[in-house]
Short mmCIF file of N, CA, C and O in Angstrom, two decimals:
data_model
loop_
_atom_site.label_atom_id
_atom_site.label_comp_id
_atom_site.label_asym_id
_atom_site.label_seq_id
_atom_site.Cartn_x
_atom_site.Cartn_y
_atom_site.Cartn_z
N MET A 1340 50.28 12.72 15.86
CA MET A 1340 51.64 13.10 16.56
C MET A 1340 52.30 11.96 16.40
O MET A 1340 52.20 10.47 16.65
N SER A 1341 53.60 12.16 16.72
CA SER A 1341 54.79 11.10 16.77
C SER A 1341 54.57 10.20 17.92
O SER A 1341 54.53 10.46 18.95
N GLN A 1342 55.70 9.22 18.04
CA GLN A 1342 55.74 8.68 18.97
C GLN A 1342 56.45 8.93 20.34
O GLN A 1342 56.23 9.30 21.53
N ILE A 1343 57.51 9.92 19.53
CA ILE A 1343 58.40 10.45 20.55
C ILE A 1343 57.70 11.70 20.87
O ILE A 1343 57.87 12.13 22.02
N ARG A 1344 56.95 12.77 20.02
CA ARG A 1344 56.04 13.70 21.10
C ARG A 1344 55.36 12.89 21.70
O ARG A 1344 55.36 13.88 22.93
N VAL A 1345 54.57 12.36 21.79
CA VAL A 1345 53.75 11.25 22.91
C VAL A 1345 54.96 10.72 24.22
O VAL A 1345 54.52 11.03 25.36
N PHE A 1346 55.99 10.04 23.89
CA PHE A 1346 57.24 10.19 25.08
C PHE A 1346 57.51 11.48 25.70
O PHE A 1346 57.51 10.94 26.84
N ARG A 1347 57.71 12.69 24.81
CA ARG A 1347 58.05 13.84 25.43
C ARG A 1347 57.04 14.11 26.47
O ARG A 1347 57.21 14.75 27.65
N MET A 1348 56.12 14.05 26.12
CA MET A 1348 54.67 14.74 26.96
C MET A 1348 54.60 13.69 28.15
O MET A 1348 53.85 14.36 29.11
N THR A 1349 54.95 12.64 27.80
CA THR A 1349 54.47 11.67 29.35
C THR A 1349 55.63 11.83 30.19
O THR A 1349 56.00 11.65 31.25
N ALA A 1350 57.02 12.00 29.01
CA ALA A 1350 57.75 12.69 30.53
C ALA A 1350 57.86 13.70 31.26
O ALA A 1350 58.45 13.49 32.42
N LEU A 1351 57.54 14.55 30.46
CA LEU A 1351 57.02 16.03 30.95
C LEU A 1351 56.22 15.83 32.23
O LEU A 1351 56.33 16.69 33.44
N ALA A 1352 54.84 15.15 31.97
CA ALA A 1352 53.93 14.73 33.00
C ALA A 1352 54.80 13.89 34.09
O ALA A 1352 54.04 14.85 35.04
N GLU A 1353 55.29 13.01 33.66
CA GLU A 1353 55.77 12.09 34.81
C GLU A 1353 56.82 13.25 35.76
O GLU A 1353 57.10 12.74 36.48
N GLY A 1354 58.06 13.63 34.88
CA GLY A 1354 58.77 14.56 35.38
C GLY A 1354 57.70 15.48 36.92
O GLY A 1354 58.44 15.89 37.90
N CYS A 1355 56.94 16.19 36.34
CA CYS A 1355 55.94 17.23 36.81
C CYS A 1355 55.56 15.92 38.20
O CYS A 1355 55.58 16.82 39.28
N SER A 1356 54.73 15.33 38.02
CA SER A 1356 54.23 14.25 39.45
C SER A 1356 55.27 14.33 40.22
O SER A 1356 55.14 14.00 41.40
N PHE A 1357 56.44 13.58 39.91
CA PHE A 1357 57.49 13.36 40.75
C PHE A 1357 57.75 14.74 41.38
O PHE A 1357 57.81 14.28 42.94
N LEU A 1358 57.79 16.01 41.08
CA LEU A 1358 58.11 16.92 41.54
C LEU A 1358 57.02 17.34 43.06
O LEU A 1358 56.96 17.83 43.81
N ILE A 1359 55.71 16.92 42.46
CA ILE A 1359 54.54 17.21 42.69
C ILE A 1359 54.49 16.49 43.94
O ILE A 1359 54.35 16.62 45.61
N LEU A 1360 55.06 14.61 43.69
CA LEU A 1360 55.16 14.07 44.96
C LEU A 1360 56.17 14.64 46.01
O LEU A 1360 55.71 14.47 47.43
N LEU A 1361 57.47 15.12 45.59
CA LEU A 1361 58.48 15.63 46.58
C LEU A 1361 58.22 16.61 47.01
O LEU A 1361 58.68 16.35 48.23
N CYS A 1362 58.13 17.59 46.38
CA CYS A 1362 57.98 18.82 47.21
C CYS A 1362 56.81 19.60 47.83
O CYS A 1362 56.59 20.14 48.24
N ILE A 1363 54.96 18.81 47.59
CA ILE A 1363 54.32 18.86 48.18
C ILE A 1363 53.53 17.65 48.97
O ILE A 1363 53.30 18.12 49.75
N ALA A 1364 53.35 16.72 48.41
CA ALA A 1364 52.65 15.75 48.68
C ALA A 1364 53.39 15.12 50.10
O ALA A 1364 52.71 15.13 50.90
N MET A 1365 54.67 15.11 49.71
CA MET A 1365 55.60 14.48 50.78
C MET A 1365 55.87 15.22 52.25
O MET A 1365 55.35 15.24 53.60
N PRO A 1366 55.81 16.62 51.73
CA PRO A 1366 55.74 17.53 52.71
C PRO A 1366 54.27 17.60 53.99
O PRO A 1366 54.32 17.77 54.71
N MET A 1367 53.60 17.56 52.98
CA MET A 1367 52.00 17.39 53.50
C MET A 1367 51.53 16.13 54.24
O MET A 1367 51.25 16.26 55.64
N LYS A 1368 52.36 15.05 53.97
CA LYS A 1368 52.25 13.93 54.54
C LYS A 1368 53.06 14.17 55.93
O LYS A 1368 52.24 13.63 57.35
N TYR A 1369 54.41 14.63 56.02
CA TYR A 1369 54.98 14.76 57.10
C TYR A 1369 54.87 15.77 58.05
O TYR A 1369 54.98 15.99 59.20
N PHE A 1370 54.37 17.17 57.60
CA PHE A 1370 54.45 18.22 58.32
C PHE A 1370 52.95 18.88 59.01
O PHE A 1370 52.86 19.49 59.59
N MET A 1371 51.91 17.76 57.87
CA MET A 1371 51.13 18.30 58.06
C MET A 1371 49.88 17.26 58.54
O MET A 1371 48.31 16.88 58.70
N GLY A 1372 50.51 15.59 58.72
CA GLY A 1372 49.76 14.64 59.05
C GLY A 1372 48.60 14.47 58.02
O GLY A 1372 47.58 13.57 58.00
N MET A 1373 48.79 14.50 56.52
CA MET A 1373 47.97 14.16 55.43
C MET A 1373 48.53 13.07 54.56
O MET A 1373 48.90 13.21 53.56
N PRO A 1374 48.71 11.87 55.03
CA PRO A 1374 49.26 11.05 54.49
C PRO A 1374 48.55 10.42 52.96
O PRO A 1374 48.21 10.08 52.04
N GLU A 1375 46.87 10.73 52.92
CA GLU A 1375 46.26 10.80 51.70
C GLU A 1375 46.83 11.36 50.78
O GLU A 1375 46.61 10.90 49.68
N VAL A 1376 47.35 12.54 50.61
CA VAL A 1376 47.61 13.20 49.48
C VAL A 1376 48.84 12.16 48.77
O VAL A 1376 48.66 12.13 47.42
N VAL A 1377 50.12 11.64 49.62
CA VAL A 1377 50.92 10.84 49.23
C VAL A 1377 50.07 9.75 48.56
O VAL A 1377 50.88 9.11 47.35
N LYS A 1378 49.20 9.17 48.73
CA LYS A 1378 48.43 8.12 47.96
C LYS A 1378 48.13 8.38 46.97
O LYS A 1378 48.26 7.65 45.77
N VAL A 1379 47.18 9.33 46.66
CA VAL A 1379 46.69 9.93 45.16
C VAL A 1379 47.97 10.48 44.61
O VAL A 1379 48.18 9.74 43.34
N VAL A 1380 48.95 11.33 44.86
CA VAL A 1380 49.83 11.84 44.09
C VAL A 1380 50.94 10.62 43.88
O VAL A 1380 51.31 10.28 42.69
N GLY A 1381 51.16 9.60 44.39
CA GLY A 1381 51.82 8.50 44.62
C GLY A 1381 51.11 7.54 43.51
O GLY A 1381 52.01 6.84 42.47
N SER A 1382 49.99 7.55 43.60
CA SER A 1382 49.57 6.47 42.54
C SER A 1382 49.54 6.89 40.71
O SER A 1382 49.98 6.39 40.10
N ILE A 1383 49.09 8.15 41.19
CA ILE A 1383 49.25 9.13 39.68
C ILE A 1383 50.72 9.19 39.10
O ILE A 1383 50.71 8.20 37.96
N HIS A 1384 51.59 9.07 39.92
CA HIS A 1384 53.06 8.93 39.58
C HIS A 1384 53.57 8.06 39.14
O HIS A 1384 54.19 7.63 38.12
N GLY A 1385 53.01 6.86 39.59
CA GLY A 1385 53.23 5.45 39.77
C GLY A 1385 52.69 4.89 38.33
O GLY A 1385 53.57 4.25 37.33
N GLY A 1386 51.62 5.27 38.10
CA GLY A 1386 51.14 5.32 36.64
C GLY A 1386 51.77 5.70 35.73
O GLY A 1386 52.09 5.40 34.37
N LEU A 1387 52.06 7.04 35.45
CA LEU A 1387 53.07 7.64 34.85
C LEU A 1387 54.35 7.26 34.47
O LEU A 1387 54.61 6.67 33.11
N PHE A 1388 55.04 6.80 35.81
CA PHE A 1388 55.82 6.21 35.50
C PHE A 1388 56.11 4.83 34.68
O PHE A 1388 56.79 4.53 33.96
N LEU A 1389 55.00 4.27 35.16
CA LEU A 1389 54.72 2.89 33.93
C LEU A 1389 54.82 2.96 32.77
O LEU A 1389 55.42 2.11 32.26
N LEU A 1390 54.17 4.25 32.35
CA LEU A 1390 53.30 4.57 31.05
C LEU A 1390 55.19 4.88 30.69
O LEU A 1390 55.58 4.58 29.40
N TYR A 1391 55.67 5.78 31.22
CA TYR A 1391 57.18 6.26 30.46
C TYR A 1391 57.89 5.15 30.26
O TYR A 1391 58.55 4.72 29.23
N VAL A 1392 58.23 4.30 31.14
CA VAL A 1392 59.19 2.95 31.15
C VAL A 1392 58.35 2.26 29.75
O VAL A 1392 59.48 1.49 29.04
N GLY A 1393 57.28 1.71 29.89
CA GLY A 1393 56.64 1.25 28.52
C GLY A 1393 56.74 1.69 27.15
O GLY A 1393 57.59 1.21 26.02
N LEU A 1394 56.49 2.92 27.43
CA LEU A 1394 56.93 3.87 26.18
C LEU A 1394 58.41 4.06 25.64
O LEU A 1394 58.75 4.02 24.43
N LEU A 1395 59.07 4.08 26.69
CA LEU A 1395 60.61 3.84 26.01
C LEU A 1395 60.96 2.52 25.67
O LEU A 1395 61.87 2.81 24.90
N ALA A 1396 60.62 1.65 26.65
CA ALA A 1396 60.68 0.38 25.71
C ALA A 1396 60.53 0.23 24.23
O ALA A 1396 61.17 -0.29 23.13
N VAL A 1397 59.13 0.77 24.28
CA VAL A 1397 58.49 0.47 22.65
C VAL A 1397 59.43 1.16 21.84
O VAL A 1397 59.76 0.95 20.38
N ILE A 1398 59.97 2.64 21.93
CA ILE A 1398 60.95 3.86 21.21
C ILE A 1398 62.01 2.86 20.76
O ILE A 1398 62.76 3.62 20.06
N HIS A 1399 62.71 2.67 22.14
CA HIS A 1399 63.82 2.19 22.21
C HIS A 1399 64.22 1.13 20.76
O HIS A 1399 65.48 0.95 20.13
N VAL A 1400 63.23 0.34 20.89
CA VAL A 1400 63.44 -0.55 19.88
C VAL A 1400 62.63 -0.46 18.40
O VAL A 1400 63.42 -0.12 17.16
N ARG A 1401 61.89 0.31 18.28
CA ARG A 1401 61.23 1.00 16.80
C ARG A 1401 62.27 1.99 16.21
O ARG A 1401 62.16 2.48 15.14
N HIS A 1402 62.48 2.83 17.05
CA HIS A 1402 63.59 4.57 16.72
C HIS A 1402 65.15 3.48 16.65
O HIS A 1402 65.81 4.43 16.67
N GLN A 1403 65.37 2.34 17.05
CA GLN A 1403 66.72 1.93 17.44
C GLN A 1403 67.74 2.64 18.13
O GLN A 1403 68.73 3.18 17.75
N TRP A 1404 67.13 2.96 19.28
CA TRP A 1404 67.52 4.27 19.97
C TRP A 1404 69.13 3.22 20.62
O TRP A 1404 69.15 2.24 20.76
N SER A 1405 69.99 3.93 20.74
CA SER A 1405 71.06 3.17 21.62
C SER A 1405 71.38 2.60 22.75
O SER A 1405 70.13 3.09 23.55
N PHE A 1406 71.78 1.86 23.14
CA PHE A 1406 71.03 1.34 24.63
C PHE A 1406 71.51 2.41 26.35
O PHE A 1406 71.17 2.51 26.72
N MET A 1407 72.30 2.89 25.39
CA MET A 1407 73.03 3.97 26.26
C MET A 1407 72.27 5.30 26.24
O MET A 1407 71.70 5.82 27.74
N PHE A 1408 71.38 5.45 25.61
CA PHE A 1408 70.66 6.48 25.53
C PHE A 1408 69.63 6.26 26.09
O PHE A 1408 68.54 7.01 27.10
N SER A 1409 68.77 5.07 25.93
CA SER A 1409 67.65 4.59 26.54
C SER A 1409 67.93 4.61 27.91
O SER A 1409 67.07 4.95 28.57
N PHE A 1410 69.12 4.08 28.55
CA PHE A 1410 69.20 3.93 29.68
C PHE A 1410 69.58 5.29 30.27
O PHE A 1410 68.97 5.38 32.16
N TYR A 1411 69.92 6.08 29.67
CA TYR A 1411 70.06 7.92 30.56
C TYR A 1411 68.94 8.28 30.69
O TYR A 1411 68.74 8.91 31.47
N ALA A 1412 67.50 7.68 29.78
CA ALA A 1412 66.46 8.16 29.28
C ALA A 1412 65.58 7.66 31.04
O ALA A 1412 65.05 8.35 31.64
N PHE A 1413 66.00 6.34 31.28
CA PHE A 1413 65.50 5.73 32.07
C PHE A 1413 66.12 6.65 33.63
O PHE A 1413 65.26 7.15 34.43
N VAL A 1414 67.14 6.70 33.58
CA VAL A 1414 67.70 7.23 35.02
C VAL A 1414 67.47 8.52 34.98
O VAL A 1414 67.30 8.45 36.29
N ALA A 1415 67.00 9.43 33.92
CA ALA A 1415 65.97 10.66 34.22
C ALA A 1415 65.03 11.01 34.67
O ALA A 1415 64.39 11.52 35.30
N SER A 1416 64.36 9.26 34.72
CA SER A 1416 63.08 9.27 35.31
C SER A 1416 62.97 9.49 37.00
O SER A 1416 62.02 9.47 37.21
N ILE A 1417 64.00 9.06 37.41
CA ILE A 1417 64.49 8.59 38.90
C ILE A 1417 65.21 9.72 39.43
O ILE A 1417 65.62 9.78 40.48
N ILE A 1418 65.37 10.92 38.67
CA ILE A 1418 66.07 11.95 39.22
C ILE A 1418 65.27 13.48 38.83
O ILE A 1418 64.79 13.40 37.90
N PRO A 1419 64.78 14.09 39.94
CA PRO A 1419 64.20 15.14 39.79
C PRO A 1419 64.95 15.92 38.98
O PRO A 1419 65.96 15.96 38.96
N PHE A 1420 63.65 16.85 37.88
CA PHE A 1420 64.17 17.52 36.96
C PHE A 1420 65.11 16.80 35.95
O PHE A 1420 65.16 16.98 34.98
N GLY A 1421 65.50 15.33 36.00
CA GLY A 1421 65.71 14.87 34.92
C GLY A 1421 64.96 14.44 33.65
O GLY A 1421 65.55 14.64 32.45
N THR A 1422 63.74 14.76 33.75
CA THR A 1422 63.29 14.54 32.56
C THR A 1422 62.78 15.90 31.62
O THR A 1422 62.80 15.98 30.26
N PHE A 1423 62.94 16.81 32.07
CA PHE A 1423 63.00 18.47 32.18
C PHE A 1423 64.73 18.11 31.19
O PHE A 1423 64.26 18.85 29.90
N VAL A 1424 65.54 17.81 31.29
CA VAL A 1424 67.10 18.08 30.77
C VAL A 1424 66.93 17.24 29.65
O VAL A 1424 67.32 17.23 28.46
N LEU A 1425 65.96 15.97 29.97
CA LEU A 1425 66.13 14.93 28.73
C LEU A 1425 65.48 15.36 27.53
O LEU A 1425 65.68 15.29 26.45
N ASP A 1426 64.40 16.29 27.71
CA ASP A 1426 63.24 16.93 26.95
C ASP A 1426 64.15 17.66 26.14
O ASP A 1426 64.00 17.21 24.60
N LYS A 1427 65.44 18.29 25.77
CA LYS A 1427 65.97 18.54 24.88
C LYS A 1427 66.73 17.79 23.92
O LYS A 1427 66.56 17.79 22.74
N HIS A 1428 66.98 16.63 24.39
CA HIS A 1428 67.47 15.51 23.47
C HIS A 1428 66.35 15.02 22.74
O HIS A 1428 66.79 14.30 21.89
N LEU A 1429 65.52 14.91 23.49
CA LEU A 1429 64.19 14.17 23.10
C LEU A 1429 63.83 15.31 21.73
O LEU A 1429 63.14 14.81 20.54
N ARG A 1430 63.61 16.54 21.96
CA ARG A 1430 63.51 17.15 20.97
C ARG A 1430 64.52 17.03 19.48
O ARG A 1430 63.87 16.83 18.28
N GLU A 1431 65.44 17.07 19.76
CA GLU A 1431 66.36 17.22 19.15
C GLU A 1431 66.22 15.47 18.02
O GLU A 1431 66.57 15.41 16.91
N LYS A 1432 65.63 14.57 18.90
CA LYS A 1432 65.47 12.90 18.31
C LYS A 1432 64.43 12.93 17.05
O LYS A 1432 64.13 12.48 16.47
N GLU A 1433 62.98 13.84 17.94
CA GLU A 1433 62.02 13.94 17.37
C GLU A 1433 61.76 14.85 15.90
O GLU A 1433 61.64 14.38 15.05
N VAL A 1434 62.91 15.90 15.44
CA VAL A 1434 63.21 16.68 14.93
C VAL A 1434 64.06 15.75 13.75
O VAL A 1434 63.74 15.73 12.78
N VAL A 1435 64.89 14.97 14.06
CA VAL A 1435 65.52 13.71 13.13
C VAL A 1435 64.83 12.95 12.55
O VAL A 1435 64.66 12.62 11.22
N ALA A 1436 63.67 12.39 13.50
CA ALA A 1436 62.78 11.37 13.32
C ALA A 1436 61.58 11.52 12.10
O ALA A 1436 61.29 11.02 10.92
N ASN A 1437 61.43 13.37 12.30
CA ASN A 1437 60.20 13.22 11.06
C ASN A 1437 60.92 13.93 10.12
O ASN A 1437 61.89 14.31 9.27
#
C-alpha cells in the first residue's frame, strides 16, 4: 500500500472521528450529561489527528508536495468535512505517484 493511500485512509478516519466528536459526543456531553463520551472519542480523535499531521509531514518531504498543498491539507483537518474534500485531491496525487 502506498504512503499516500495510508495517508488517505488516516485522513478519512480522522475526519470521521472529528464528526463523531462534534455531532455525537459533544451533544451527549452537554444535553445528556455524559462527559465520558467526549473523553473517549476525543482521545481517539486526538491520536488520529497526531498521526495525520505526522504522516502529512513525512509525505510532504518524500513526495515533495508544495508548501501550499500541505498547508491546505493541514487546514482540511481542522474544518468539518475538510478531509473528505481533500480526498479527491489525494486520489489524484496517488495516481500520479504510482
